[in-house]
Amino acid sequence: MPELDYLGTERPSLILYLPHRPEGLEQLIGNPDTRELIKNNSNHWRKIVTLLAKVASPGEEWRDFRDRELFRQTALCFAPHLKAFDTWHWIGGKDNLQRFEIPGLDARPLREAPAVAIDYERQILLTPYPDYRQLKNATVSQIRAALVQLGFYSKG
């Protein structure tokens, strides 16, 4: 039986953890499709997957990445615990972070974007909730710059 707390590839480069599920998750589990997720949900979900694509896309073509590759390379998780994958874990929102128990979390704010923090050893990215008002393009650029330095986009 499919896990209703997870949507995406079994070997993601990045998992975005959110506190709520999209409508129609049951139908998407077997065949994750960004366009279907957006079509069956509000504009709010278009913003979420767009921001995920902007952060995770290996190049500048985030729209194509969002529509064709997003769930082949990333995942969404709705459970309040980190998956035991060797991957980057992105927890969006302070309220969402409160759901997690992460002993010894050592997330340090980015100097250029102090609302964003990274635990480099555990590969945990903490940001405001993935919404355009809270996670503006300038902040996304700072996140991408930090991930470039960490070799995120050069991994196989």
Backbone as a ProteinNet text record, in pm:
[ID]
protein_1_A
[PRIMARY]
MPELDYLGTERPSLILYLPHRPEGLEQLIGNPDTRELIKNNSNHWRKIVTLLAKVASPGEEWRDFRDRELFRQTALCFAPHLKAFDTWHWIGGKDNLQRFEIPGLDARPLREAPAVAIDYERQILLTPYPDYRQLKNATVSQIRAALVQLGFYSKG
[TERTIARY]
84.5	0	88.8	58.8	140.4	136.3	246.7	257.9	195	95.4	25.5	95.5	213.9	291.3	407.8	413	531	490.7	543.9	516.9	646.7	691.8	812.6	897.4	1019.3	1110.1	1159.5	1201.6	1256.3	1398.5	1465.9	1603.8	1612.6	1551	1546.7	1678	1702.8	1815.6	1774.8	1643.8	1589.9	1448.3	1417.4	1281.2	1232.6	1116.6	1052.8	945.4	958.1	863.5	761.6	634.5	524.3	422.9	345.9	251.9	117.4	89.1	-41.2	-24.6	-124.2	-120.2	-205.9	-169.9	-255.1	-377.6	-480.2	-597.5	-555.9	-614	-587.5	-453.4	-395.7	-264.4	-268.3	-377.5	-389	-371.1	-424.9	-413.9	-274.5	-204.1	-72.3	40.2	18.4	124.6	187.4	107.8	160.5	225.8	180	232.9	239	340.6	350.1	360	273.8	269.3	243.4	339.2	328.7	207.5	184.7	71.7	-61.5	-74.1	-198	-213.5	-105.3	-110.6	-158.8	-102.8	-142.5	-287.4	-326.2	-462.4	-567.6	-537.2	-635.1	-630.2	-545.4	-530.3	-529.8	-512.6	-515.3	-383.8	-383.9	-264.6	-153.8	-193.1	-98.4	-1.9	-51.4	33.5	120.2	72.1	156.8	277.7	256.4	366.6	466.2	415.9	503.3	591.6	531	612.2	703	662.4	749.7	872.2	853.4	967.8	1057.5	998.5	1078.4	1161.5	1101.6	1173.7	1283.5	1256.7	1358	1480.2	1458.3	1570.4	1640	1564.7	1622.4	1674.2	1626.1	1665.2	1815.8	1880.5	2024.8	2064.6	1970.7	2000.6	1900.3	1897.8	1809	1668.5	1650.3	1520.3	1429.5	1393.2	1315	1173.4	1116.5	979.1	973.2	1066.7	1072.2	1102.3	1194.6	1227.4	1103.4	1029.2	906.9	807.8	784.3	679.6	719.9	851.6	894.2	976.2	1053.5	1151.3	1130.8	1047.6	1042.7	1032.1	933.7	914	998.7	1079.7	1180.8	1309.2	1322.2	1444.8	1423	1300.9	1271.5	1149.2	1110.3	990.7	929.7	803.9	733.7	704.7	721.1	690.2	602.9	501.1	405.9	412.8	500.6	520.8	619.9	606.4	694.8	823.2	885.8	1015.5	1096.4	1226.1	1312.8	1323.4	1315.4	1334.7	1481	1505.1	1641.7	1714.6	1700.7	1768.4	1892.2	1994.8	2112.4	2079.9	2016.8	1967	1958.1	1920.5	1893.6	1749.3	1729.2	1597.6	1565	1454	1411	1283	1290.2	1172.8	1126.5	1007	953.5	862.1	903.1	818.6	853.9	851.4	882.7	780.8	652.7	549.7	567.3	601.2	625.5	745.1	851.7	971.2	937.9	842.5	804.2	749.1	701.7	649.5	760	884.1	996.7	1075	1129.7	1226.8	1358.6	1449.9	1580.2	1686.7	1726.8	1828.1	1959	2017.2	2147.4	2146.4	2031.7	2023.4	2118.3	2203.9	2302.9	2287.7	2172.6	2144.6	2193.2	2276.1	2333.6	2272.3	2231.9	2170.4	2267.9	2214	2293.5	2313.9	2434.1	2463.7	2380.5	2366.8	2294.8	2143.4	2096.2	1952.4	1929.2	1927.4	1921.8	1795	1690.4	1570.3	1589	1700.3	1733.1	1849.7	1840	1949	1978.5	2104.6	2146.6	2225.8	2188.9	2271.1	2351.9	2476.5	2559.8	2589	2614.3	2648.9	2532.1	2413.2	2295.1	2221.7	2264.5	2200.8	2054.7	2033.8	1899.3	1892.2	1794.6	1769.7	1642	1650.9	1534.8	1504.4	1380.5	1341.8	1205.4	1167.6	1027.4	940.1	811.3	718.3	734	732	753.6	635.2	634.4	534	608.3	564.6	635.2	653.2	557.4	569	680.1	701.5	801.1	933.9	930.6	1050.2	1065.7	1114.8	1127.3	1241.8	1244	1346.3	1487.6	1507.1	1641.3	1685.4	1593.2	1624.5	1652.5	1572.5	1595	1734	1774.3	1908.7	2016.9	1996.4	2094.2	2099.2	1983.7	1979.3	2055	2027.9	2096.6	2247.1	2289.7	2433.2	2497.2	2428.7	2481.7	2488.7	2386.5	2385.2	2490.9	2517.6	2625.2	2757	2784.7	2909.4	2921.3	2808.4	2806.8	2805.4	2807.8	2811.9	2679	2569	2437	2406.7	2433.3	2395.1	2491.2	2605.3	2702.4	2695.1	2604.4	2588.8	2516	2561.2	2514.4	2372.7
-118.7	0	124.7	220.9	341.8	423	490.5	575.3	711	752	876.7	997.9	978.3	1089.4	1127.4	1071.7	1090.2	1090.4	1186.3	1193.8	1226.4	1135.8	1161.3	1037.2	1058.8	949	881.9	758.3	684.7	728.1	796.9	843.4	993	1075.6	1219.1	1290.3	1397	1484.6	1581.9	1606.9	1701.7	1660	1661.7	1635.9	1762.9	1811.6	1925.3	1872.2	1907	1863.6	1973.6	1936.3	2030.8	1973.7	2059	2011.2	1962.8	1985.7	1946.2	1883.7	1803.7	1728.7	1798.2	1779.5	1832.1	1742.6	1797.2	1718.2	1617.2	1499.6	1398.7	1329	1335.5	1273.5	1124.3	1058.4	914.3	879.7	962.7	936.7	970.8	1058.3	1101.4	1008.5	933	851	758.5	686	590	654.7	774.5	844.1	993.6	1035.7	1177.2	1266.1	1363.7	1453	1594.6	1681.3	1818.3	1888.7	1871.5	1939.9	1895.1	1765.9	1715.3	1772	1776	1831	1975.9	2054.8	2195.2	2205.9	2126	2130.5	2097.6	2001.9	1955.3	2030.2	2131.7	2205.1	2354.7	2428.5	2573.8	2629.5	2759.1	2831.2	2816.7	2796.1	2774.9	2660.6	2551	2436.3	2464	2546.3	2586.7	2662.4	2748.8	2825.3	2732.1	2635.1	2541.7	2463.7	2403.2	2322	2409.6	2532.7	2624.9	2659.1	2687.7	2717.2	2594.9	2477.5	2354.8	2340.5	2365.6	2355.6	2461.1	2583	2688.5	2652.8	2588.7	2549.4	2425.8	2326.5	2196.6	2187.6	2271.1	2262.9	2280.5	2189.6	2200.6	2317.7	2371.1	2483.5	2595.7	2684.3	2800.1	2769.6	2658.6	2625.1	2555.5	2625.7	2566	2529.6	2599.8	2569	2430.3	2403.1	2271.4	2163.4	2193.9	2100.8	2072.4	2177.5	2160	2068.9	2092.9	2020.5	1880.5	1855.2	1725.4	1639.7	1702.1	1627.5	1633.1	1723.6	1752.6	1627	1544.5	1427.4	1307.2	1322.7	1221.1	1246.8	1370	1406.3	1455.2	1491.2	1542.7	1472.5	1514.3	1457.1	1557	1533.4	1604.1	1502.8	1543.8	1455.7	1532.7	1467	1532.8	1480.3	1383.9	1327.8	1415.5	1422.6	1508	1438.3	1365.5	1305.4	1297.5	1313.1	1309.7	1167.4	1154	1023.8	983.6	855.8	805.1	792.4	892	892.8	980.9	945.7	1030.8	1137.6	1243.7	1348.7	1478.8	1584.4	1711.8	1712.6	1764.9	1774.7	1922.4	1966.3	2105.8	2111.6	2178.2	2196.6	2340.9	2355.7	2487.5	2539	2646.1	2714.2	2681.7	2785.5	2767.6	2679.1	2699.7	2616	2470	2446.7	2311.1	2249.5	2326.6	2277.4	2229.8	2295.1	2257.6	2115.7	2060.2	1923.1	1818.5	1856.5	1763.9	1759.4	1643.4	1628	1594	1691.5	1671.9	1706.3	1608.8	1635.7	1684.1	1783.3	1832.2	1909	1960.9	2038.5	2157.8	2173.3	2281.3	2361.5	2424.3	2502.8	2645.6	2690.1	2824.8	2913.6	3034.5	3126.2	3163.7	3179.9	3231.5	3381.1	3426.4	3567.5	3656.5	3618.1	3697.7	3682	3579.2	3551.5	3493.3	3577.4	3527.2	3449.2	3457.3	3378	3232.7	3204.7	3069.8	3017.8	2891.7	2830.4	2692	2650.7	2520.8	2446.4	2320.8	2228.4	2153.2	2194	2142.6	1993.7	1950.2	1809.8	1716.8	1756.2	1671.1	1699	1800.1	1838.8	1876.3	1968.3	2016	2164.7	2200.3	2337.7	2384.1	2494.1	2551.4	2686.6	2703.8	2828.9	2873.3	2996.5	3032	2937.9	2939.9	2857	2887.9	2787.1	2811.2	2881	3010.1	3097.9	3219.9	3276.1	3389	3507.9	3530.5	3644.9	3622.9	3499.9	3469.2	3422.2	3367.6	3312.3	3375	3496.4	3574.9	3523.4	3566	3520.9	3550.6	3664.3	3696.9	3594.1	3550.3	3448.2	3314.4	3280.2	3156	3158.7	3272.7	3285.2	3260.9	3309.1	3287.1	3139.8	3075.4	2931.4	2854.8	2887	2819.7	2841.8	2964	2993	2907.1	2892.7	2809.2	2662.9	2616	2476.9	2451.9	2551.6	2539.3	2516.2	2596.2	2581.8	2444.3	2384.9	2254.6	2138.1	2168.6	2064.8	1998.4	2057.5	1997	1970.2	2064.5	2051.9	1967.2	1934	1852.9	1705.1	1670.6	1528.6	1456.4	1333.8	1251.9	1228.9
0	0	0	-84.9	-93.4	36.2	62.4	180.1	148.7	226	198.9	260.1	311.6	366.6	276.6	156	72	-74.6	-150.4	-293.4	-365.8	-449.8	-527.5	-543.3	-589.8	-617.6	-489.5	-503.4	-389.1	-355.8	-448.7	-427.1	-458.8	-375.5	-405	-372.2	-444.3	-410.5	-300.7	-289.2	-192.5	-156.4	-26.9	20.9	88.5	47.5	112.3	207.3	334.8	438.1	461.9	453	472	570.2	635.9	737.3	683.2	555.7	500.5	362.9	325.3	200.2	93.7	-32.8	-139.5	-159.2	-220.2	-257.5	-364.5	-360.4	-462.5	-448.4	-330	-308.4	-340.4	-306.1	-328.9	-476.4	-565.3	-708.9	-762.5	-695.3	-741.8	-697.2	-590.7	-532.5	-636.4	-710.6	-807.3	-927.8	-962.7	-1079.9	-1049.1	-973.7	-937.4	-1061.1	-1068.9	-1184.4	-1134.7	-1158.5	-1110.8	-1169.5	-1297.5	-1361.8	-1303.5	-1272.8	-1210.8	-1069.5	-995.3	-859.7	-864.5	-954.7	-967.3	-1012.2	-1111.5	-1166.2	-1059.9	-973	-874.4	-742.1	-733.4	-608.2	-635.6	-529.7	-538.7	-592	-616.3	-658.3	-553.7	-430.7	-320.5	-353.6	-409.2	-442.4	-564.6	-657.4	-769.9	-717.2	-619.9	-560.5	-491	-417.1	-345.1	-441.9	-544.8	-636.1	-721.6	-747.5	-821	-737.7	-610.3	-524.8	-507.7	-495.2	-488.5	-616.3	-730.9	-857.9	-867.2	-822.5	-828.5	-744.1	-630.1	-544.9	-600.5	-645	-681.7	-824.4	-913	-1053.1	-1070.3	-1143.1	-1161.8	-1251.8	-1327	-1415.9	-1396.9	-1493.6	-1486.9	-1537.7	-1603.6	-1662.4	-1561.1	-1455.4	-1348.4	-1391.8	-1489	-1533.1	-1596.1	-1686.6	-1750.4	-1645.7	-1555.8	-1448.1	-1363.8	-1327.5	-1247.3	-1317.9	-1445.6	-1517.1	-1560.7	-1577.6	-1631.7	-1534.7	-1448.3	-1368.3	-1217.1	-1169.9	-1026.5	-940.6	-966.3	-880.7	-922	-1024.3	-1058.1	-980.1	-927.2	-857.3	-714.9	-680.2	-546.3	-489.9	-369.9	-308.1	-211	-180.6	-74.6	34.7	158.7	270.7	369.3	421.9	510.5	653.4	678	812	888.9	1020.5	1101	1146.8	1056.2	1085.4	956.3	969.9	852.8	800.3	670.6	607	621.6	629	649	515.6	431.4	303.1	314.7	238.7	227.8	124.6	171.3	84.2	161.7	93.8	159.6	206.8	326.6	389.2	406.1	348	354.9	436.8	549.6	633.7	614.5	561.4	530.2	639.1	706.7	805.3	948.5	1033.1	1175.3	1245.3	1215.8	1278.8	1238.8	1114.4	1066.2	1138.5	1157	1225.7	1367	1431.8	1568.1	1576.3	1466.6	1465.5	1474.5	1445.4	1437.2	1567.4	1596.2	1704.7	1637.9	1639.1	1575.6	1678.6	1759.3	1862.2	1800	1862.5	1819.2	1688.3	1648.1	1525.3	1535.4	1435.9	1434.9	1306.3	1290.9	1171.1	1191.7	1099.8	1108.2	1001	1039.3	941.9	831.1	711.2	601	624.8	608.5	632.7	540.5	415.4	316.8	326.4	396.2	410.4	549.3	652.5	790.1	826.9	745.2	771.3	729.3	662.5	615.8	698	739.5	816.1	759.3	771.5	719.2	825.8	847.3	924.9	820.1	803.2	695.3	710.5	831.1	853.1	823.4	865.9	846.2	715.9	641.9	516.7	538.9	632.1	663	631.3	551.5	511.4	580.5	653.7	722.3	659.7	616.7	551.7	603.4	570.7	590.9	507	533.5	457.4	308.5	221.4	78.2	11.2	26.1	-32.3	-84.4	-193.3	-254.2	-159.6	-70.5	20.8	122.6	161.9	264.9	206.4	88	25.8	-112.7	-112.6	-235.4	-322.6	-448.1	-542.9	-494.8	-428.6	-377.8	-274	-191	-90.7	-157.5	-255.9	-330.9	-394.7	-446.7	-505.4	-401.2	-280	-173.1	-133.2	-129.6	-99.7	-207.8	-333.1	-443.8	-436.2	-404.1	-393.4	-284.9	-171.4	-62.6	-106.6	-176.5	-222.3	-330.3	-413.2	-512.1	-440	-337.4	-262.2	-196.9	-163.6	-99	-198.9	-327.8	-430.8	-459.4	-415	-433.7	-580.4	-667.9	-809	-890.6	-835	-909.2	-873.6	-781.4	-745.7	-856.7	-881.2	-990.2	-1003.2
[MASK]
++++++++++++++++++++++++++++++++++++++++++++++++++++++++++++++++++++++++++++++++++++++++++++++++++++++++++++++++++++++++++++++++++++++++++++++++++++++++++++

